[in-house]
Amino acid sequence: VRGLTFVNSDVCFAFITVQTRVAYAEALEQVNVPFCDELPSRQAQLAALRNTEEFDVLVIGGGATGSGCALDAVTRNLKTALVERSDFSSGTSSRSTKLIHGGVRYLQKAIMKLDYEQYMMVKEALHERANLLEIAPHLSAPLPIMLPVYSWWQLPYYWAGIKMYDLVAGAQCLKSSYVLSKNKALELFPMLKRDKLVGAIVYYDGQHNDARMNLAIALTAARYGAVAANYTEVVHLLKRTDPETGKERVCGARCRDVISGQEFEVRAKCVINATGPFTDSLRKMDNEKSPKICQPSAGVHIVMPGYYSPDNMGLLDPATSDGRVIFFLPWEKMTIAGTTDSPTEITAQPIPTEEDINFILTEVRNYLSPDVEVRRGDVLAAWSGIRPLVTDPSSKDTQSICRNHIVNISESGLVTIAGGKWTTYRAMAQETLDATIKAHHLQAGPCRTVGLMLEGGKGWTPTLYIRLVQDYGLEVEVAQHLAATYGGRAFEVAKMAQVTGQRWPIVGKRLVSEFPYIESEVHYAVKEYACTAIDVLARRTRLGFLNVQAADEALPRIVHIMGKQLGWSEQKKQEELNAARTFLYQEMGYKTRSEQLTNTTEISLPLSEVDRYKKRFHKFDKGNKGFITTVDVQQVLESISVQIDENTLHEILNEVDLNKNGQVELNEFLQLMSAVRKGRVSDSRLAILMKTVEETLEERGLVSVDRSGGGV
């Protein structure tokens, strides 16, 4: 799909691609790549942080902007260090809408308010969009997005706005927007509400795997020689007195290895603060009197099954009930919907609220056909990200805040880069380094990041997955996933894959049956500086963002593999399991799933259905005990020649066992069926299993039972 998209793109995009490749070739000629084959280990990076006498630049913050600053600095031949207190992309950079875009609504505001600053921000973002699609082709691709129109007068209005978007992109347009008739729009997006639909407009933006993109930037910086270490926290800033002025100057930071607890000092000629929502915390570490320059805004997204949207067509709701914009996009074979935009408190563990989830579901219902029942139980994952908006601290309306960025240099020389958009991380990094070099009188070369290929970009082709299938015997879906995640480095992951012992696939044991993630990715994740199970669930793979129930099931295997590779004790393994489950429960929406089915869930079923479900329950509870256990279920399954392993049965019953006593009471089962009927819980494995067994017993035929995927 990616290959076809690029081939059919306008000639103008092909032209800019050639320009970018020329820039990339020129950049490569002047930059050495010391770690082209093997990345230094995390321990080696920590040793370099401790032992290097002085760096030119120390970047604090391993999100997209901080990683971009490190890559920009190291490719200018500056001795560069990058520290991140958690994992690379653990914050806002992994919780975006997954779009690489200029911002259609920002352009609308720029035109309506004659705001030149917003116009230039959109123009810059469209330039960066083209560059990012070129330097990481495996992680990104153009995506058509449909804007449905339900009033005739809106058609020319929206068409003019979208055409202006194309016009501002100029030679860097991806593909020209176009108008669709009602019938054609429904053909391409059959789930769309047809009532009063007059047509639609389709325009193009980019889409990417945000956490993997962030990681690719950080790993690329490491390959070019930057000393990059995650789980390295800044305890306080180091300062020295300038002999000429007598003023204190920032000259590094005292850091702590979060994993071992050891502290050490990192000296640097200048320090860059790229900590996103935590910008003001570091500024106050430099000077307690520093005014706040960031106002955080929370954006919640939900993930739903892939059947809610076409495979290669997104949807834009330009005016929700409260004036916000909602995107409805295919992503990783699922459907992502969001986002909200509301003021929030700064926290390292933002939690999606039920109110925000229901707001998004309500807006989605407004645009989908009544034939499509949008169920609360179909929410497979939900998360909240904190946007670091630059604003006047007295402002309360975060929606009117410009997403532009600022570069600020304090009296002590601390350089702060704040605000901005994911798409413009590279331009922000360039501007930051230009200002840093000038203010600190550093000897450095010009910026070389335009066209500079990111980790995995080199060697990737649209047909690379075929070689993986042919050379290693991987499933096609797994091979496509590896190629789209690791690019040219996919062969390294494939080489580590274990033999399955089956006729096909030959290698590649899946972590969970319905997703293409395989065990060798956990091994490879450690090479990519993964230190915890959460790193693997959320950022090396995206399982935690796609389906929290599946992530929870894959977790024990992930911990086992990492524990073996990193030498974890049994206590450490248990700590990792607990931490990861807390992450899934709080930050990825598992908590909201459990709240859909509780001991207090009302049983609101017609008497006829209560009788029907009681009869179904008693097919398993043959002793009329009032509850069923795994033994009861196993006996019934054996009677119809169906086998499910004991661990899986425990998991299935545990989902419904509200009081966690190891058994499912009749009342719990009726509460489950009531929640299913209301749409608050969908695809419950126990409900499907018991229904299938009942039908099989009646028909005396063998029906296979597939796991459902679950919902939150």
XYZ file of C-alpha atoms in Angstrom, residues 256-602:
347
model
C 20.754 9.445 38.685
C 20.503 6.057 37.003
C 16.897 5.163 37.866
C 17.611 1.443 37.446
C 20.616 1.196 39.804
C 20.128 4.349 41.881
C 23.723 5.490 41.272
C 24.351 9.222 40.858
C 26.988 10.954 38.747
C 27.747 14.316 37.178
C 27.553 15.134 33.477
C 29.491 18.247 32.454
C 28.518 20.209 29.353
C 29.172 23.594 27.774
C 25.429 24.084 27.449
C 22.217 22.368 28.559
C 19.005 22.135 26.515
C 15.676 21.753 28.313
C 13.357 19.691 26.075
C 11.123 18.177 28.719
C 7.703 18.879 27.178
C 5.000 19.331 29.839
C 7.712 19.359 32.528
C 9.483 22.369 31.000
C 8.705 24.666 33.915
C 10.033 22.146 36.474
C 13.493 22.292 34.936
C 13.311 26.054 34.485
C 12.595 26.408 38.193
C 15.494 24.069 38.911
C 17.603 26.720 37.165
C 15.838 29.705 38.762
C 12.992 29.397 41.260
C 11.612 32.764 40.124
C 11.204 31.670 36.487
C 7.634 32.349 35.305
C 5.569 29.495 33.915
C 5.545 29.386 30.132
C 3.598 26.153 29.570
C -0.076 25.437 30.069
C -0.850 21.709 29.754
C -3.806 20.407 27.804
C -5.068 16.811 27.892
C -5.957 14.940 24.728
C -7.734 11.588 25.061
C -7.862 8.956 22.305
C -9.648 5.626 22.094
C -8.949 2.541 19.989
C -11.776 0.491 18.498
C -11.883 -2.615 16.267
C -10.719 -2.197 12.688
C -14.173 -2.800 11.239
C -15.260 0.682 12.360
C -13.308 2.293 9.489
C -12.031 1.387 6.008
C -8.435 0.110 5.786
C -7.085 3.201 4.036
C -9.423 6.113 4.631
C -9.681 8.392 7.659
C -12.520 10.686 8.678
C -12.480 14.255 9.987
C -15.307 15.752 12.016
C -14.513 19.492 11.625
C -17.061 20.779 14.129
C -18.061 18.628 17.084
C -20.858 19.525 19.480
C -18.458 21.672 21.526
C -16.434 23.063 18.620
C -13.527 20.648 18.772
C -12.144 18.504 15.942
C -12.383 14.705 16.007
C -10.319 12.395 13.798
C -11.452 8.828 13.091
C -8.512 6.976 11.547
C -7.347 3.476 10.618
C -4.125 2.664 12.497
C -2.266 -0.624 12.907
C -5.369 -2.472 11.614
C -7.479 -0.881 14.342
C -9.456 2.376 14.436
C -8.257 5.342 16.483
C -10.625 8.148 17.464
C -9.779 11.434 19.171
C -8.985 13.840 20.474
C -10.294 15.919 23.331
C -8.712 19.218 24.353
C -9.063 20.349 27.952
C -6.882 21.969 30.631
C -5.217 19.469 32.969
C -2.711 19.075 35.764
C 0.816 17.971 34.868
C 1.468 14.334 35.714
C 3.762 11.590 34.463
C 0.801 9.162 34.418
C -2.183 10.863 32.728
C -5.399 8.829 32.935
C -8.248 8.825 30.380
C -11.589 9.663 31.983
C -14.911 7.980 31.320
C -16.369 11.393 30.460
C -13.822 11.930 27.656
C -14.273 8.388 26.329
C -18.047 8.829 26.145
C -17.678 12.256 24.499
C -15.619 10.686 21.690
C -18.082 7.788 21.318
C -20.995 10.249 21.077
C -19.260 12.225 18.329
C -18.431 9.025 16.454
C -22.098 7.960 16.601
C -23.086 11.268 14.985
C -21.122 10.405 11.841
C -21.649 6.664 11.509
C -24.631 4.863 10.053
C -27.382 3.808 12.507
C -26.688 0.270 11.279
C -23.337 0.444 13.094
C -23.926 0.112 16.824
C -21.150 2.092 18.507
C -20.718 0.205 21.777
C -18.830 1.302 24.861
C -17.550 -2.257 25.160
C -15.779 -1.959 21.797
C -13.206 0.431 23.250
C -10.093 -1.755 23.257
C -7.719 0.831 24.739
C -7.813 4.477 25.784
C -5.098 6.918 26.735
C -4.482 10.546 27.582
C -1.548 12.644 26.404
C -0.511 16.030 27.781
C 0.239 18.693 25.174
C 2.828 21.270 26.290
C 1.137 24.380 24.945
C 2.960 27.703 25.084
C 0.637 30.322 26.506
C 0.032 33.219 28.825
C -0.509 31.538 32.238
C -3.663 33.632 32.784
C -5.315 32.094 29.691
C -7.993 29.478 30.369
C -9.104 28.583 26.853
C -6.527 26.074 25.616
C -8.347 25.620 22.300
C -7.368 29.097 21.074
C -3.727 28.568 21.980
C -1.319 28.369 19.073
C 0.686 25.127 18.966
C 3.766 27.106 17.949
C 7.013 26.873 19.889
C 9.424 29.199 21.617
C 13.174 29.010 22.218
C 14.258 30.767 25.401
C 17.739 31.224 26.898
C 17.896 32.079 30.590
C 20.439 34.382 32.245
C 22.412 31.325 33.337
C 22.481 29.951 29.784
C 19.824 27.213 30.078
C 18.258 26.766 26.636
C 14.554 25.877 26.678
C 12.572 24.638 23.700
C 8.844 24.474 24.485
C 5.553 24.008 22.648
C 5.313 23.020 19.020
C 3.921 20.013 17.181
C 5.134 16.448 16.589
C 5.420 17.148 12.872
C 7.807 20.082 13.334
C 10.220 18.414 15.785
C 13.118 18.644 13.292
C 12.649 22.355 12.531
C 12.292 23.058 16.254
C 15.541 21.199 16.922
C 17.319 23.125 14.167
C 16.153 26.469 15.542
C 17.142 25.418 19.065
C 20.652 24.376 18.034
C 21.130 27.521 15.956
C 20.273 29.626 19.015
C 22.409 27.440 21.308
C 25.483 27.628 19.084
C 25.168 31.383 18.798
C 24.587 32.008 22.525
C 27.322 29.644 23.723
C 29.843 30.324 20.937
C 30.152 26.646 19.966
C 32.205 25.496 17.005
C 29.740 23.549 14.887
C 28.811 22.745 11.320
C 25.500 23.579 9.596
C 22.272 21.662 10.205
C 22.307 18.347 8.310
C 19.033 16.721 9.337
C 16.973 17.574 6.240
C 16.891 14.323 4.294
C 18.907 12.429 6.911
C 17.462 8.894 6.970
C 16.287 7.621 10.336
C 16.876 4.196 11.891
C 15.522 1.505 9.560
C 14.800 3.869 6.672
C 17.836 2.808 4.706
C 17.235 -0.469 2.902
C 13.448 -0.389 3.265
C 11.332 -1.058 0.186
C 7.582 -1.701 -0.132
C 8.351 -5.336 -0.997
C 10.909 -5.991 1.741
C 8.403 -8.160 3.629
C 8.399 -10.684 0.774
C 12.095 -11.343 1.321
C 11.407 -11.902 5.025
C 8.758 -14.496 4.159
C 10.950 -16.233 1.603
C 14.250 -16.141 3.514
C 13.014 -16.937 7.030
C 9.611 -18.611 6.708
C 7.677 -15.912 8.580
C 3.920 -15.454 8.286
C 3.034 -12.758 5.741
C 1.288 -10.624 8.383
C 4.284 -10.896 10.723
C 6.721 -10.084 7.913
C 4.694 -7.013 6.912
C 4.666 -5.856 10.529
C 8.443 -6.317 10.947
C 9.153 -4.431 7.713
C 6.830 -1.580 8.727
C 8.312 -1.375 12.234
C 12.045 -1.962 11.784
C 12.519 -1.173 8.087
C 15.911 -2.313 6.842
C 16.720 -3.639 10.336
C 13.857 -6.176 10.176
C 16.288 -8.910 9.139
C 18.063 -8.573 12.486
C 14.778 -9.297 14.279
C 13.965 -12.169 11.918
C 17.361 -13.792 12.582
C 16.542 -13.891 16.294
C 13.129 -15.531 15.757
C 12.685 -19.008 17.209
C 11.585 -22.080 15.270
C 7.881 -22.754 15.823
C 8.036 -26.527 15.345
C 5.126 -26.258 12.878
C 5.027 -26.767 9.140
C 4.190 -23.067 8.745
C 5.301 -20.565 9.819
C 8.798 -21.959 10.231
C 9.917 -19.210 12.644
C 8.241 -16.455 14.639
C 6.254 -17.349 17.750
C 3.545 -14.776 18.370
C 3.211 -13.128 21.763
C -0.569 -13.197 21.387
C -2.529 -14.916 18.648
C -4.362 -11.997 17.003
C -1.438 -9.561 16.736
C 1.721 -9.959 14.613
C 4.171 -9.226 17.451
C 6.649 -12.086 17.951
C 8.918 -13.157 20.804
C 12.163 -12.167 19.059
C 10.993 -8.529 19.196
C 11.308 -8.687 22.982
C 14.929 -9.837 22.622
C 15.588 -7.063 20.095
C 13.849 -4.490 22.306
C 16.582 -4.879 24.916
C 19.114 -3.901 22.224
C 16.934 -0.832 21.649
C 17.374 0.131 25.326
C 14.099 -1.348 26.638
C 14.519 -1.704 30.403
C 11.018 -2.595 31.579
C 8.059 -4.659 30.419
C 6.136 -1.406 29.899
C 8.789 -0.287 27.394
C 8.028 -3.371 25.301
C 4.234 -3.260 25.662
C 3.856 0.445 24.952
C 6.749 1.639 22.793
C 8.848 -1.171 21.220
C 5.584 -2.883 20.282
C 2.280 -0.960 20.424
C 0.245 -3.773 21.979
C -0.672 -1.769 25.090
C -2.082 1.009 22.891
C -4.042 -1.375 20.664
C -5.681 -3.841 23.042
C -5.065 -3.809 26.783
C -6.561 -7.235 27.331
C -4.253 -8.800 24.763
C -1.348 -6.862 26.294
C -2.188 -8.253 29.721
C -2.161 -11.788 28.319
C 1.195 -11.286 26.585
C 2.744 -9.717 29.683
C 3.925 -12.876 31.534
C 5.759 -14.107 28.432
C 7.374 -10.697 27.890
C 8.551 -10.590 31.518
C 9.909 -14.143 31.244
C 11.951 -13.331 28.122
C 13.256 -10.022 29.468
C 14.018 -11.579 32.841
C 16.131 -14.253 31.219
C 18.002 -11.716 29.090
C 18.528 -9.122 31.838
C 19.064 -11.530 34.734
C 15.993 -10.536 36.751
C 15.285 -12.238 40.063
C 11.840 -13.715 40.769
C 11.081 -10.672 42.907
C 12.062 -8.325 40.077
C 9.869 -10.267 37.634
C 6.896 -9.885 39.958
C 7.596 -6.165 40.331
C 7.629 -5.813 36.537
C 4.341 -7.694 36.226
C 2.725 -5.476 38.849
C 4.086 -2.237 37.347
C 2.956 -3.167 33.834
C -0.518 -4.179 35.008
C -0.840 -0.884 36.889
C 0.165 0.930 33.685
C -2.451 -0.942 31.641
C -5.082 -0.472 34.343
C -4.540 3.248 34.902
C -3.028 4.754 31.752
C -4.291 2.490 28.954
C -7.950 2.285 29.973
C -8.141 -1.142 31.607
C -9.635 0.574 34.672
C -12.582 1.803 32.627
C -13.154 -1.753 31.393
C -13.414 -3.108 34.919
C -15.815 -0.316 35.809
C -18.243 -1.493 33.108
C -18.819 -4.725 35.027
C -18.814 -4.540 38.827
C -20.598 -6.087 41.799
C -23.044 -3.189 41.684
C -23.862 -3.584 37.966
C -27.634 -3.554 37.655
